[in-house]
Coordinates of C-alpha atoms and ligand atoms in Angstrom, one line a residue:
M629 CA 103.0 84.8 123.4
I630 CA 100.8 83.5 120.6
V631 CA 97.6 85.4 119.8
L632 CA 94.7 84.5 117.6
G633 CA 93.1 87.6 116.0
I634 CA 89.6 87.7 114.6
E635 CA 88.2 90.5 112.3
S636 CA 84.7 90.7 110.9
S637 CA 83.8 94.4 111.2
C638 CA 82.8 95.0 107.6
D639 CA 83.1 92.8 104.5
E640 CA 86.2 90.7 105.3
T641 CA 86.1 87.6 107.5
S642 CA 89.6 87.1 108.8
A643 CA 91.6 85.1 111.4
A644 CA 95.3 85.2 111.9
V645 CA 98.0 84.0 114.3
V646 CA 100.7 86.3 115.5
K647 CA 103.6 85.7 117.9
D648 CA 104.7 88.4 120.3
G649 CA 102.9 91.1 118.4
R650 CA 105.5 90.9 115.6
V651 CA 105.8 87.5 113.9
L652 CA 103.1 86.6 111.5
L653 CA 102.4 82.9 111.5
S654 CA 99.2 83.0 109.4
N655 CA 96.6 85.4 108.0
V656 CA 93.5 84.0 106.3
V657 CA 91.2 86.6 104.7
N658 CA 87.9 85.8 103.1
S659 CA 86.9 88.9 101.2
Q660 CA 83.2 89.5 100.2
V661 CA 84.2 92.0 97.5
D662 CA 82.8 89.9 94.7
I663 CA 79.5 89.4 96.5
H664 CA 79.0 93.2 97.2
A665 CA 80.4 94.4 93.8
E666 CA 77.1 93.8 92.0
Y667 CA 75.3 96.1 94.5
G668 CA 78.1 98.8 94.2
G669 CA 78.7 98.7 97.9
V670 CA 78.5 96.7 101.1
V671 CA 75.0 95.3 101.9
P672 CA 75.0 94.9 105.7
E673 CA 72.6 91.9 105.9
V674 CA 74.4 90.1 103.1
A675 CA 77.8 90.8 104.9
A676 CA 76.6 89.3 108.2
R677 CA 75.3 86.2 106.5
S678 CA 78.5 85.6 104.7
H679 CA 80.5 86.0 107.9
I680 CA 78.4 83.3 109.6
E681 CA 79.1 80.9 106.7
V682 CA 82.8 81.2 106.7
I683 CA 84.0 82.3 110.1
N684 CA 84.6 78.8 111.6
P685 CA 86.5 77.5 108.5
V686 CA 88.5 80.7 108.3
I687 CA 89.6 80.3 112.0
R688 CA 90.4 76.6 111.5
Q689 CA 92.5 77.4 108.4
A690 CA 94.4 80.1 110.3
L691 CA 95.4 77.6 113.0
R692 CA 96.3 75.0 110.5
E693 CA 98.4 77.4 108.3
A694 CA 100.2 78.7 111.5
N695 CA 100.9 75.1 112.4
V696 CA 99.5 75.5 115.9
T697 CA 96.7 73.9 117.9
W698 CA 94.4 75.4 120.6
D699 CA 96.9 74.4 123.2
D700 CA 99.5 76.8 121.7
I701 CA 97.2 79.8 121.7
D702 CA 97.8 82.1 124.7
A703 CA 95.1 84.7 124.0
I704 CA 92.4 85.7 121.6
A705 CA 91.8 89.2 120.3
V706 CA 88.6 90.3 118.4
A707 CA 87.6 93.5 116.7
Y708 CA 84.5 94.7 118.7
A709 CA 84.4 98.2 117.3
P710 CA 83.6 100.1 115.1
G711 CA 81.8 98.7 112.1
L712 CA 78.5 97.1 110.9
I713 CA 76.6 95.8 113.9
G714 CA 75.6 92.4 112.3
S715 CA 79.2 91.9 111.0
L716 CA 80.8 92.7 114.4
L717 CA 78.3 90.4 116.2
V718 CA 79.4 87.3 114.2
G719 CA 83.1 87.8 115.0
V720 CA 82.4 88.7 118.7
L721 CA 80.0 85.8 119.3
A722 CA 82.2 83.3 117.6
T723 CA 85.2 84.5 119.6
R724 CA 83.3 84.5 122.9
T725 CA 82.3 80.9 122.3
L726 CA 85.9 79.8 121.5
A727 CA 87.4 81.7 124.4
E728 CA 84.9 80.0 126.8
L729 CA 85.4 76.6 125.2
H730 CA 89.2 76.6 125.2
N731 CA 89.5 78.8 128.3
K732 CA 91.6 81.5 126.8
P733 CA 91.9 85.2 127.8
L734 CA 90.0 87.5 125.6
Y735 CA 90.9 91.0 124.4
P736 CA 88.3 93.1 122.5
V737 CA 90.2 95.6 120.4
H738 CA 89.4 98.6 118.3
H739 CA 89.6 98.1 114.5
V740 CA 91.3 101.4 113.8
E741 CA 93.9 100.9 116.5
G742 CA 94.4 97.5 114.9
H743 CA 95.1 99.1 111.5
I744 CA 97.9 101.1 113.1
Y745 CA 99.4 97.9 114.7
A746 CA 99.7 96.2 111.3
N747 CA 102.9 98.3 111.1
F748 CA 104.4 96.4 114.1
I749 CA 104.5 93.1 112.2
T750 CA 108.1 92.8 111.0
D751 CA 108.6 89.0 110.6
S752 CA 106.7 86.2 108.9
T753 CA 107.0 82.6 108.2
N754 CA 106.1 83.5 104.6
P755 CA 109.3 84.7 103.0
E756 CA 107.3 86.3 100.0
L757 CA 105.8 88.9 102.3
K758 CA 107.8 92.2 102.2
L759 CA 107.6 93.6 105.7
P760 CA 109.1 96.7 107.4
S761 CA 112.7 96.1 108.6
K762 CA 111.9 97.2 112.2
Q763 CA 109.1 98.3 114.4
P764 CA 108.1 102.0 114.6
T765 CA 109.5 103.9 117.6
F766 CA 107.7 106.4 119.9
P767 CA 106.6 109.2 119.7
M768 CA 104.9 107.9 116.6
L769 CA 102.7 109.9 114.2
A770 CA 99.9 107.7 112.7
L771 CA 97.7 108.6 109.7
A772 CA 94.7 106.3 109.8
V773 CA 92.8 106.4 106.5
S774 CA 90.0 104.0 105.6
G775 CA 86.4 103.8 104.4
L776 CA 85.3 105.4 107.7
H777 CA 88.3 107.2 109.1
S778 CA 90.8 110.0 108.2
Q779 CA 92.6 110.7 111.4
L780 CA 96.1 112.0 112.4
M781 CA 97.2 110.7 115.8
I782 CA 100.3 111.0 118.0
F783 CA 101.2 107.9 120.0
E784 CA 103.5 108.7 123.0
D785 CA 103.7 105.0 123.8
H786 CA 101.6 101.8 123.4
G787 CA 98.1 102.7 124.7
N788 CA 98.7 106.4 125.1
Y789 CA 97.7 108.5 122.1
R790 CA 95.8 111.6 121.2
L791 CA 94.0 112.8 118.2
L792 CA 95.4 115.8 116.2
G793 CA 92.6 116.0 113.7
D794 CA 89.7 114.1 112.1
T795 CA 87.5 114.5 109.0
L796 CA 84.7 116.9 109.3
D797 CA 82.5 115.0 106.8
D798 CA 83.4 112.1 104.5
A799 CA 86.4 109.8 105.1
V800 CA 89.0 109.7 102.4
G801 CA 88.2 106.1 101.4
E802 CA 84.5 107.0 101.2
A803 CA 85.5 109.8 98.8
F804 CA 87.4 107.3 96.6
D805 CA 84.4 105.1 96.6
K806 CA 81.9 107.8 95.7
V807 CA 84.1 109.4 93.0
A808 CA 84.7 105.9 91.5
R809 CA 80.9 105.5 91.3
M810 CA 80.6 108.9 89.5
L811 CA 83.3 107.8 87.0
G812 CA 81.6 104.4 86.4
L813 CA 84.5 102.5 88.0
P814 CA 83.8 99.3 89.9
Y815 CA 83.6 98.8 93.7
P816 CA 85.8 99.1 95.8
G817 CA 86.6 102.6 94.5
G818 CA 90.2 102.9 95.9
P819 CA 91.9 100.2 93.9
S820 CA 89.9 101.0 90.7
I821 CA 90.7 104.7 90.9
T822 CA 94.4 103.8 91.3
T823 CA 94.3 101.6 88.2
A824 CA 92.4 104.1 86.1
A825 CA 94.7 106.9 87.2
L826 CA 97.8 105.0 85.9
T827 CA 97.2 106.4 82.4
G828 CA 95.7 109.7 83.5
N829 CA 97.1 113.2 83.8
P830 CA 96.9 114.4 87.5
K831 CA 97.0 118.0 86.4
A832 CA 94.2 117.7 83.8
Y833 CA 91.6 119.1 86.1
S834 CA 92.4 121.6 88.8
L835 CA 90.5 120.6 92.0
P836 CA 90.4 122.7 95.2
K837 CA 91.9 121.6 98.5
A838 CA 89.6 122.4 101.5
K839 CA 91.0 125.2 103.6
L840 CA 90.4 124.6 107.3
S841 CA 91.5 126.5 110.4
N842 CA 93.0 123.3 112.0
P843 CA 95.7 122.1 109.7
Y844 CA 95.2 118.5 110.9
E845 CA 91.5 118.3 110.1
F846 CA 90.2 117.0 106.8
S847 CA 87.1 117.6 104.6
F848 CA 86.6 115.5 101.5
S849 CA 83.0 116.2 100.7
G850 CA 83.9 119.5 98.9
L851 CA 86.4 117.7 96.8
K852 CA 83.8 115.1 95.8
T853 CA 81.4 117.9 94.8
A854 CA 84.2 119.6 92.9
V855 CA 84.8 116.4 90.9
L856 CA 81.0 116.2 90.2
R857 CA 80.9 119.8 88.9
A858 CA 84.0 119.4 86.8
I859 CA 82.5 116.2 85.1
Q860 CA 79.2 118.1 84.5
R861 CA 81.2 120.9 82.8
E862 CA 83.3 118.5 80.8
V863 CA 80.3 116.6 79.4
G864 CA 78.3 119.8 78.9
V865 CA 75.4 119.3 81.2
D866 CA 74.1 121.4 84.2
H867 CA 74.0 120.5 87.9
T868 CA 70.4 119.1 87.5
F869 CA 71.6 116.2 85.3
P870 CA 71.4 112.9 87.2
S871 CA 74.9 112.0 88.5
H872 CA 74.5 108.2 87.8
K873 CA 74.2 109.0 84.1
L874 CA 77.4 111.0 83.9
A875 CA 79.8 108.1 83.6
E876 CA 78.4 106.9 80.3
R877 CA 79.2 110.3 78.7
L878 CA 82.9 110.1 79.6
N879 CA 85.5 108.6 77.3
D880 CA 88.4 106.6 78.7
V881 CA 90.9 109.5 78.5
Q882 CA 88.6 111.8 80.5
R883 CA 87.9 109.0 83.0
A884 CA 91.6 108.4 83.6
D885 CA 92.3 112.1 83.9
F886 CA 89.5 112.6 86.5
A887 CA 90.7 109.5 88.5
A888 CA 94.3 110.9 88.4
S889 CA 93.4 114.5 89.3
F890 CA 91.1 113.4 92.1
Q891 CA 93.7 110.9 93.5
Y892 CA 96.4 113.5 93.3
T893 CA 94.4 116.2 95.3
A894 CA 93.0 113.7 97.9
V895 CA 96.5 112.3 98.5
K896 CA 98.1 115.8 98.6
T897 CA 95.6 116.8 101.3
L898 CA 96.7 113.9 103.5
V899 CA 100.4 114.4 102.8
D900 CA 100.3 118.2 103.5
A901 CA 98.8 117.6 106.9
T902 CA 101.1 114.7 107.7
V903 CA 104.2 116.7 106.8
K904 CA 103.0 119.7 108.8
A905 CA 102.4 117.4 111.9
V906 CA 106.0 116.0 111.5
E907 CA 107.4 119.5 111.5
E908 CA 105.4 120.5 114.6
F909 CA 105.6 117.3 116.7
Q910 CA 108.9 115.9 115.6
P911 CA 107.9 112.2 115.9
A912 CA 110.5 109.5 115.9
S913 CA 108.5 107.6 113.3
V914 CA 105.5 107.9 111.0
V915 CA 103.1 105.1 110.0
I916 CA 100.1 105.0 107.7
A917 CA 97.2 102.6 108.3
G918 CA 93.9 101.5 106.9
G919 CA 92.6 100.5 103.4
V920 CA 93.7 103.8 101.8
A921 CA 97.3 103.2 103.1
A922 CA 97.5 100.7 100.3
N923 CA 97.4 103.6 97.8
S924 CA 100.6 103.8 95.7
E925 CA 100.3 107.6 95.1
L926 CA 100.0 108.2 98.9
R927 CA 103.2 106.2 99.4
R928 CA 105.0 108.0 96.6
Q929 CA 104.1 111.5 97.8
L930 CA 104.9 110.7 101.4
S931 CA 108.2 109.1 100.7
E932 CA 109.1 112.1 98.6
R933 CA 108.1 114.8 101.1
L934 CA 108.7 113.4 104.6
P935 CA 111.9 114.5 106.3
L936 CA 112.4 111.1 107.9
P937 CA 112.4 107.6 106.5
I938 CA 109.1 105.7 106.4
E939 CA 108.4 102.0 105.9
Y940 CA 105.1 100.6 104.8
A941 CA 103.1 97.5 105.7
P942 CA 102.4 95.2 102.8
I943 CA 99.0 95.8 101.1
S944 CA 97.5 92.6 102.5
L945 CA 98.0 94.0 106.0
C946 CA 96.6 97.5 105.1
T947 CA 93.1 96.3 104.1
D948 CA 91.0 94.6 106.8
N949 CA 92.8 91.5 108.3
G950 CA 93.0 89.5 111.5
A951 CA 96.8 89.9 111.8
M952 CA 96.6 93.5 112.8
I953 CA 94.0 92.5 115.5
A954 CA 96.3 89.8 116.8
A955 CA 99.3 92.1 116.9
L956 CA 97.3 94.7 118.8
G957 CA 95.9 92.0 121.2
Y958 CA 99.5 91.2 122.2
Y959 CA 100.2 94.8 123.3
H960 CA 96.8 95.0 125.1
A961 CA 97.8 91.9 127.0
Q962 CA 101.0 93.6 128.2
V963 CA 99.2 96.4 129.9
I964 CA 95.5 95.5 130.7
E965 CA 93.6 92.6 132.0
P966 CA 91.5 90.4 129.6
T967 CA 87.8 91.2 129.5
P968 CA 85.5 88.6 131.1
V969 CA 83.8 86.8 128.2
D970 CA 80.3 87.8 129.2
N971 CA 81.3 91.5 129.1
V972 CA 82.5 91.5 125.6
T973 CA 79.9 93.2 123.4
V974 CA 79.9 95.0 120.1
R975 CA 80.3 98.8 119.9
P976 CA 79.5 99.8 116.3
S977 CA 80.3 103.5 116.7
L978 CA 82.9 103.6 119.4
S979 CA 85.7 106.2 118.8
M980 CA 89.2 105.1 119.1
L981 CA 89.8 107.8 121.7
D982 CA 87.4 106.0 124.1
T983 CA 88.9 102.6 124.2
V984 CA 90.0 101.3 127.6
W985 CA 93.5 100.7 126.3
N986 CA 94.2 104.4 125.6
K987 CA 96.1 105.8 128.6
A988 CA 95.7 102.5 130.4
Ligands
LIG1552 O1 90.3 99.6 106.1 P1 89.4 99.2 105.1 O2 89.7 97.9 104.3 O3 88.0 99.1 105.6 C1 87.5 100.0 106.5 O4 87.9 99.9 107.7 O5 86.8 101.0 106.1 O6 89.3 100.4 104.0 C2 88.5 100.3 102.9 C3 88.7 101.6 102.1 C4 87.7 101.7 101.0 O7 87.1 103.0 100.9 C5 88.6 101.5 99.7 O8 88.1 102.1 98.6 C6 89.9 102.0 100.2 O9 90.0 101.6 101.6 N1 91.1 101.5 99.5 C7 91.9 102.3 98.8 C8 92.8 101.4 98.2 N2 92.6 100.1 98.6 C9 91.5 100.2 99.4 N3 91.9 103.6 98.6 C10 92.8 104.1 97.8 N4 93.8 103.3 97.1 C11 93.8 102.0 97.3 N5 94.7 101.3 96.7
LIG1553 ZN1 89.5 98.8 108.2

């Protein structure tokens, strides 16, 4: 079964073609990072306009690179939740039109579920792409970490999962982005913190880990404030000093040390919870998903501490992409009916726990 997947929930416009939920035939991603970088973050109206401009060419290119025509496409999947309303609307309306025009079954899927299914892609027509050697097996523990999510979940099977813990405040990717801004590092914060941290000392500043009663819940807002206070101390100003003026007072060594210390603590928080969940629930496999899953320190600490082997999706399938949406669409098609085109709407704040697929 060949599925076309379409993703436009935030600032990447992407279309991809995946066979049987496993074989990647194409994955075209148009990133708006350069457009939003000058504002220091995503501007929703600008994002929606950019999606409109590129979505049709991106879809055409995905079909062309996969070497398929509309006749070969068996179904279409689209990310309908969660995300920016204007961004989601562009992908959903484009997909509805194409499903109607070409008479294809349509599966609206949840973006975070999609991130997790990037781990099920194990083959590609592109030999350069380094993919996991096999698909994850159930029960599967999933750590979903992005700009909006920090969640640990147990999947008993496809479409049957439960939440172990969520963040109580900021998502971990959001903390990377905010700390990067404090340090004067460019948007998006995750990759720029990782780069700055390369030359930094992760033990230079001791930062506290939030202590919560549920070991699978997270809180990253306190860590962000602890970094702010440590920078203020380091440059010799009090807490009333404007935070946007702190970065210019840091030298490169201090900046690298703050990046490394923050990254180490944020990642250790995620890894402590994941290792504890493995001990308690004894899953057959562990996967990480979402933009922060691209983080090399997260991969290093996890591989070192997990008692079972773990494989990682390539970076291009961790950040937002259509391939994960197409892979997930295939598994939806195995257990649920397609949604009538007119019933497919956007759900900007739908929780993953409330999708129709879960416990279908
Ligand atoms: O999944 P994603 O591309 O979009 C959302 O669904 O939110 O995740 C974006 C988040 C951003 O906060 C970005 O800073 C973070 O992922 N990110 C990273 C890395 N690459 C992207 N965080 C840490 N290390 C990275 N290498
Ligand atoms: Zn995402």
